DNA sequence: GAAATTTTATGCGAAATGGTACAAATATTC
DNA sequence: GAATATTTGTACCATTTCGCATAAAATTTC
């Protein structure tokens, strides 16, 4: 049928790719300091084109946050493979987290959500909602794996999976903040290892 | 002598109070979204007066960060009173942290450093430096108390004080992020308690 | 081929922003 | 009391920012 053909001039860009490029700008500068000119230059799209396709700056930022959230959930799901022991799951989560947090053309940039959405959360309710929902979803994914671990005897019988999941997330939040503040890879890796050790005392 | 008397028109404000008022604005809006007009209105000072007394916007922000850092170190020192057991020290740190993170006229605003300086850290090297130095100082204060605790038998003989201090900080960083994201007091208090339990397994 | 539709490109406008110039106000010093 | 020094207040400036108007370009539909 003609459902793929649409009247009008065809787009010259892939929406997903543009959101990724915008994310790079927001990740470096934060939402408020990232100007439309910055975004225009990074995406190679003029401002009316950005507005036409993505709405205003906040909407583009929200799209970028949601994209990062989805990718993070994918990474989490992979690291939490139930075929692996829990210690390995946690080690993989932190390893992958550090890969993300320590990459960056100019400097280690930490977690996109924690580094940029926190600053905007009070003045922009929708940003706050995405931040809160994302953090809770990450907690939830880890908590499910913890429940399985408890049932398998990988955790002490009196362990509370939801609480341990939150502590495991706490280590990740701390890694995010520290990476952005400039801590070394060695320091961050040591924190990750000790996080695994303290959350999974059984070997 | 005349050392207190200075030529020229006297100031109508107290510099420390103004830095505190500016901090409230920056805490809500972040650095980039806080305008000179916002700061002027909050401090009741005109822009030339702000410039004359504090330098440009970034310098005022740095003053606000340093003020918060000093106050935080004071709060930490008090909570880490060696006369108390380590568990009590940690419980007090998190209690005081939550008091700070959950206050705010409009909403819980988390930690001023973590909520606002992270967004600016990549583009403003001086902000990044203050953030990193502050986090390391907080770690250091807790680590000293951990060393004393180890010597006293409050921690297992094989415990590493510096590592435990960083995990204790991780809980604090997580509380900060979650408070700003809108988590409830009950959830945050539960995380704090479980943080104390996991870091101080001896009773 | 003309009409309709969507996208891109150029230019513009109103408002906001960070910062400054200058005069008036307020104090000390001589 | 005049000169000097510092602060406050008003007005202004150059630039940036976000968003829009309009025309041209590129496609589909009839």
Short mmCIF file of N, CA and C in Angstrom, two decimals, chain A residues 48-150:
data_model
loop_
_atom_site.label_atom_id
_atom_site.label_comp_id
_atom_site.label_asym_id
_atom_site.label_seq_id
_atom_site.Cartn_x
_atom_site.Cartn_y
_atom_site.Cartn_z
N UNK A 48 13.73 25.90 13.12
CA UNK A 48 12.34 25.54 12.79
C UNK A 48 12.18 24.04 12.54
N UNK A 49 13.23 23.42 12.02
CA UNK A 49 13.15 21.97 11.79
C UNK A 49 13.09 21.21 13.11
N UNK A 50 13.90 21.65 14.07
CA UNK A 50 13.85 21.02 15.38
C UNK A 50 12.48 21.20 16.02
N UNK A 51 11.96 22.43 15.95
CA UNK A 51 10.63 22.69 16.51
C UNK A 51 9.56 21.87 15.82
N UNK A 52 9.65 21.82 14.52
CA UNK A 52 8.64 21.09 13.76
C UNK A 52 8.60 19.61 14.11
N UNK A 53 9.79 19.04 14.30
CA UNK A 53 9.85 17.59 14.51
C UNK A 53 9.73 17.19 15.97
N UNK A 54 10.24 18.02 16.87
CA UNK A 54 10.34 17.59 18.26
C UNK A 54 9.62 18.47 19.26
N UNK A 55 9.05 19.58 18.83
CA UNK A 55 8.46 20.49 19.79
C UNK A 55 9.53 21.36 20.41
N UNK A 56 9.21 21.96 21.54
CA UNK A 56 10.16 22.90 22.13
C UNK A 56 11.32 22.18 22.82
N UNK A 57 12.22 22.97 23.37
CA UNK A 57 13.46 22.46 23.94
C UNK A 57 13.19 21.46 25.04
N UNK A 58 12.21 21.75 25.89
CA UNK A 58 11.93 20.82 26.98
C UNK A 58 11.45 19.48 26.45
N UNK A 59 10.62 19.52 25.41
CA UNK A 59 10.11 18.26 24.86
C UNK A 59 11.24 17.42 24.26
N UNK A 60 12.17 18.10 23.62
CA UNK A 60 13.33 17.38 23.07
C UNK A 60 14.15 16.77 24.20
N UNK A 61 14.31 17.52 25.26
CA UNK A 61 15.06 17.03 26.42
C UNK A 61 14.37 15.82 27.04
N UNK A 62 13.03 15.90 27.16
CA UNK A 62 12.28 14.77 27.70
C UNK A 62 12.44 13.53 26.82
N UNK A 63 12.41 13.73 25.49
CA UNK A 63 12.65 12.62 24.57
C UNK A 63 14.03 11.99 24.83
N UNK A 64 15.01 12.85 25.03
CA UNK A 64 16.37 12.36 25.28
C UNK A 64 16.43 11.58 26.59
N UNK A 65 15.75 12.08 27.62
CA UNK A 65 15.74 11.37 28.90
C UNK A 65 15.08 9.99 28.77
N UNK A 66 13.96 9.96 28.07
CA UNK A 66 13.24 8.69 27.91
C UNK A 66 14.08 7.67 27.11
N UNK A 67 14.79 8.16 26.11
CA UNK A 67 15.67 7.29 25.33
C UNK A 67 16.76 6.68 26.20
N UNK A 68 17.35 7.52 27.03
CA UNK A 68 18.40 7.06 27.94
C UNK A 68 17.84 6.06 28.94
N UNK A 69 16.64 6.33 29.43
CA UNK A 69 15.98 5.43 30.37
C UNK A 69 15.77 4.05 29.77
N UNK A 70 15.28 4.02 28.53
CA UNK A 70 15.03 2.74 27.87
C UNK A 70 16.33 1.98 27.66
N UNK A 71 17.36 2.68 27.23
CA UNK A 71 18.64 2.01 27.01
C UNK A 71 19.21 1.49 28.32
N UNK A 72 19.05 2.26 29.37
CA UNK A 72 19.55 1.83 30.68
C UNK A 72 18.83 0.58 31.16
N UNK A 73 17.51 0.52 30.93
CA UNK A 73 16.76 -0.67 31.32
C UNK A 73 17.25 -1.90 30.55
N UNK A 74 17.57 -1.70 29.26
CA UNK A 74 18.11 -2.80 28.45
C UNK A 74 19.44 -3.29 29.03
N UNK A 75 20.30 -2.35 29.35
CA UNK A 75 21.61 -2.71 29.91
C UNK A 75 21.42 -3.46 31.23
N UNK A 76 20.51 -2.95 32.05
CA UNK A 76 20.23 -3.60 33.33
C UNK A 76 19.72 -5.03 33.12
N UNK A 77 18.78 -5.18 32.21
CA UNK A 77 18.19 -6.51 31.97
C UNK A 77 19.27 -7.50 31.55
N UNK A 78 20.19 -7.04 30.72
CA UNK A 78 21.25 -7.93 30.26
C UNK A 78 22.19 -8.33 31.40
N UNK A 79 22.57 -7.33 32.18
CA UNK A 79 23.49 -7.60 33.30
C UNK A 79 22.82 -8.49 34.35
N UNK A 80 21.51 -8.39 34.47
CA UNK A 80 20.78 -9.16 35.49
C UNK A 80 20.37 -10.55 35.01
N UNK A 81 21.02 -11.04 33.98
CA UNK A 81 20.75 -12.38 33.47
C UNK A 81 20.70 -13.41 34.60
N UNK A 82 19.54 -14.07 34.79
CA UNK A 82 19.40 -15.01 35.91
C UNK A 82 20.31 -16.24 35.82
N UNK A 83 20.88 -16.48 34.64
CA UNK A 83 21.78 -17.61 34.51
C UNK A 83 23.11 -17.38 35.23
N UNK A 84 23.38 -16.10 35.55
CA UNK A 84 24.63 -15.77 36.24
C UNK A 84 24.40 -15.69 37.75
N UNK A 85 25.43 -15.90 38.55
CA UNK A 85 25.29 -15.68 39.99
C UNK A 85 25.05 -14.19 40.28
N UNK A 86 24.41 -13.93 41.42
CA UNK A 86 24.07 -12.54 41.76
C UNK A 86 25.29 -11.63 41.83
N UNK A 87 26.38 -12.16 42.38
CA UNK A 87 27.60 -11.33 42.46
C UNK A 87 28.04 -10.88 41.07
N UNK A 88 27.94 -11.80 40.13
CA UNK A 88 28.31 -11.48 38.74
C UNK A 88 27.34 -10.46 38.15
N UNK A 89 26.06 -10.62 38.46
CA UNK A 89 25.07 -9.64 38.01
C UNK A 89 25.44 -8.23 38.46
N UNK A 90 25.70 -8.11 39.75
CA UNK A 90 26.02 -6.79 40.29
C UNK A 90 27.32 -6.24 39.68
N UNK A 91 28.32 -7.13 39.59
CA UNK A 91 29.59 -6.69 39.01
C UNK A 91 29.38 -6.17 37.59
N UNK A 92 28.52 -6.85 36.85
CA UNK A 92 28.25 -6.41 35.47
C UNK A 92 27.50 -5.09 35.41
N UNK A 93 26.55 -4.94 36.30
CA UNK A 93 25.83 -3.65 36.33
C UNK A 93 26.81 -2.51 36.55
N UNK A 94 27.67 -2.65 37.52
CA UNK A 94 28.60 -1.56 37.83
C UNK A 94 29.63 -1.37 36.72
N UNK A 95 30.04 -2.48 36.14
CA UNK A 95 30.99 -2.38 35.04
C UNK A 95 30.39 -1.62 33.87
N UNK A 96 29.17 -1.98 33.51
CA UNK A 96 28.51 -1.29 32.40
C UNK A 96 28.21 0.17 32.76
N UNK A 97 27.81 0.37 34.01
CA UNK A 97 27.54 1.75 34.46
C UNK A 97 28.80 2.59 34.30
N UNK A 98 29.93 2.05 34.73
CA UNK A 98 31.17 2.83 34.64
C UNK A 98 31.56 3.08 33.19
N UNK A 99 31.31 2.13 32.34
CA UNK A 99 31.58 2.36 30.91
C UNK A 99 30.83 3.59 30.43
N UNK A 100 29.55 3.68 30.82
CA UNK A 100 28.72 4.81 30.39
C UNK A 100 29.16 6.10 31.08
N UNK A 101 29.38 6.01 32.36
CA UNK A 101 29.67 7.22 33.13
C UNK A 101 31.04 7.81 32.82
N UNK A 102 31.98 6.98 32.43
CA UNK A 102 33.34 7.46 32.22
C UNK A 102 33.65 7.78 30.77
N UNK A 103 32.65 7.59 29.86
CA UNK A 103 32.92 7.98 28.49
C UNK A 103 32.55 9.45 28.32
N UNK A 104 33.11 10.05 27.31
CA UNK A 104 32.81 11.47 27.04
C UNK A 104 33.98 12.09 26.32
N UNK A 105 33.70 12.92 25.34
CA UNK A 105 34.78 13.52 24.55
C UNK A 105 35.63 14.44 25.40
N UNK A 106 34.97 15.21 26.25
CA UNK A 106 35.70 16.22 27.02
C UNK A 106 36.05 15.72 28.41
N UNK A 107 35.19 14.96 29.01
CA UNK A 107 35.41 14.51 30.37
C UNK A 107 34.39 13.43 30.69
N UNK A 108 34.67 12.73 31.78
CA UNK A 108 33.69 11.77 32.29
C UNK A 108 32.43 12.53 32.66
N UNK A 109 31.30 12.02 32.23
CA UNK A 109 30.09 12.83 32.41
C UNK A 109 29.05 12.21 33.32
N UNK A 110 29.37 11.08 33.95
CA UNK A 110 28.41 10.48 34.86
C UNK A 110 27.17 10.01 34.13
N UNK A 111 26.09 9.88 34.88
CA UNK A 111 24.81 9.41 34.37
C UNK A 111 24.02 10.59 33.83
N UNK A 112 23.48 10.47 32.65
CA UNK A 112 22.73 11.57 32.04
C UNK A 112 21.56 12.01 32.91
N UNK A 113 20.81 11.06 33.46
CA UNK A 113 19.67 11.41 34.30
C UNK A 113 20.11 12.14 35.55
N UNK A 114 20.99 11.51 36.31
CA UNK A 114 21.38 12.08 37.61
C UNK A 114 22.16 13.39 37.46
N UNK A 115 22.96 13.48 36.40
CA UNK A 115 23.78 14.68 36.22
C UNK A 115 22.99 15.89 35.76
N UNK A 116 21.94 15.67 35.01
CA UNK A 116 21.26 16.82 34.41
C UNK A 116 19.81 17.01 34.88
N UNK A 117 19.09 15.93 35.12
CA UNK A 117 17.68 16.06 35.46
C UNK A 117 17.48 16.57 36.89
N UNK A 118 18.42 16.30 37.77
CA UNK A 118 18.28 16.78 39.14
C UNK A 118 18.23 18.31 39.17
N UNK A 119 19.08 18.95 38.43
CA UNK A 119 19.10 20.42 38.44
C UNK A 119 17.75 20.99 38.00
N UNK A 120 17.11 20.35 37.06
CA UNK A 120 15.84 20.86 36.50
C UNK A 120 14.59 20.40 37.24
N UNK A 121 14.76 19.43 38.14
CA UNK A 121 13.60 18.71 38.69
C UNK A 121 12.62 19.62 39.43
N UNK A 122 13.11 20.66 40.12
CA UNK A 122 12.20 21.49 40.90
C UNK A 122 11.36 22.40 40.01
N UNK A 123 11.93 22.89 38.96
CA UNK A 123 11.23 23.85 38.09
C UNK A 123 10.47 23.20 36.94
N UNK A 124 10.76 21.97 36.67
CA UNK A 124 10.12 21.29 35.54
C UNK A 124 9.53 19.96 36.03
N UNK A 125 8.24 19.95 36.32
CA UNK A 125 7.59 18.77 36.90
C UNK A 125 7.74 17.53 36.03
N UNK A 126 7.69 17.73 34.71
CA UNK A 126 7.79 16.56 33.84
C UNK A 126 9.18 15.93 33.90
N UNK A 127 10.20 16.75 34.06
CA UNK A 127 11.55 16.21 34.21
C UNK A 127 11.65 15.43 35.52
N UNK A 128 11.09 16.02 36.56
CA UNK A 128 11.13 15.34 37.86
C UNK A 128 10.43 13.98 37.79
N UNK A 129 9.32 13.94 37.08
CA UNK A 129 8.57 12.70 36.96
C UNK A 129 9.39 11.63 36.25
N UNK A 130 10.02 12.00 35.14
CA UNK A 130 10.84 11.02 34.42
C UNK A 130 11.99 10.54 35.29
N UNK A 131 12.64 11.46 35.99
CA UNK A 131 13.74 11.10 36.88
C UNK A 131 13.26 10.10 37.94
N UNK A 132 12.19 10.44 38.64
CA UNK A 132 11.68 9.56 39.68
C UNK A 132 11.25 8.21 39.15
N UNK A 133 10.53 8.20 38.05
CA UNK A 133 10.05 6.95 37.44
C UNK A 133 11.24 6.08 37.02
N UNK A 134 12.23 6.70 36.42
CA UNK A 134 13.41 5.96 35.98
C UNK A 134 14.12 5.31 37.15
N UNK A 135 14.37 6.08 38.20
CA UNK A 135 15.08 5.54 39.37
C UNK A 135 14.29 4.38 39.97
N UNK A 136 12.97 4.54 40.05
CA UNK A 136 12.15 3.46 40.61
C UNK A 136 12.15 2.21 39.73
N UNK A 137 12.16 2.41 38.43
CA UNK A 137 12.22 1.26 37.52
C UNK A 137 13.53 0.51 37.65
N UNK A 138 14.62 1.24 37.78
CA UNK A 138 15.93 0.60 37.96
C UNK A 138 15.92 -0.20 39.27
N UNK A 139 15.41 0.44 40.33
CA UNK A 139 15.27 -0.27 41.61
C UNK A 139 14.48 -1.57 41.42
N UNK A 140 13.38 -1.46 40.72
CA UNK A 140 12.47 -2.59 40.53
C UNK A 140 13.14 -3.76 39.82
N UNK A 141 13.90 -3.45 38.77
CA UNK A 141 14.58 -4.52 38.02
C UNK A 141 15.57 -5.26 38.91
N UNK A 142 16.30 -4.49 39.68
CA UNK A 142 17.30 -5.12 40.56
C UNK A 142 16.60 -5.91 41.68
N UNK A 143 15.50 -5.36 42.16
CA UNK A 143 14.76 -6.02 43.24
C UNK A 143 14.24 -7.39 42.82
N UNK A 144 13.77 -7.50 41.59
CA UNK A 144 13.28 -8.80 41.11
C UNK A 144 14.39 -9.83 41.12
N UNK A 145 15.56 -9.41 40.65
CA UNK A 145 16.70 -10.34 40.63
C UNK A 145 17.09 -10.72 42.06
N UNK A 146 16.96 -9.77 43.00
CA UNK A 146 17.27 -10.06 44.40
C UNK A 146 16.32 -11.10 44.98
N UNK A 147 15.05 -11.01 44.57
CA UNK A 147 14.07 -11.98 45.07
C UNK A 147 14.42 -13.38 44.62
N UNK A 148 14.81 -13.45 43.33
CA UNK A 148 15.22 -14.75 42.80
C UNK A 148 16.46 -15.26 43.55
N UNK A 149 17.36 -14.36 43.82
CA UNK A 149 18.60 -14.72 44.53
C UNK A 149 18.30 -15.24 45.93
N UNK A 150 17.35 -14.60 46.57
CA UNK A 150 16.98 -15.05 47.93
C UNK A 150 16.41 -16.45 47.89
#
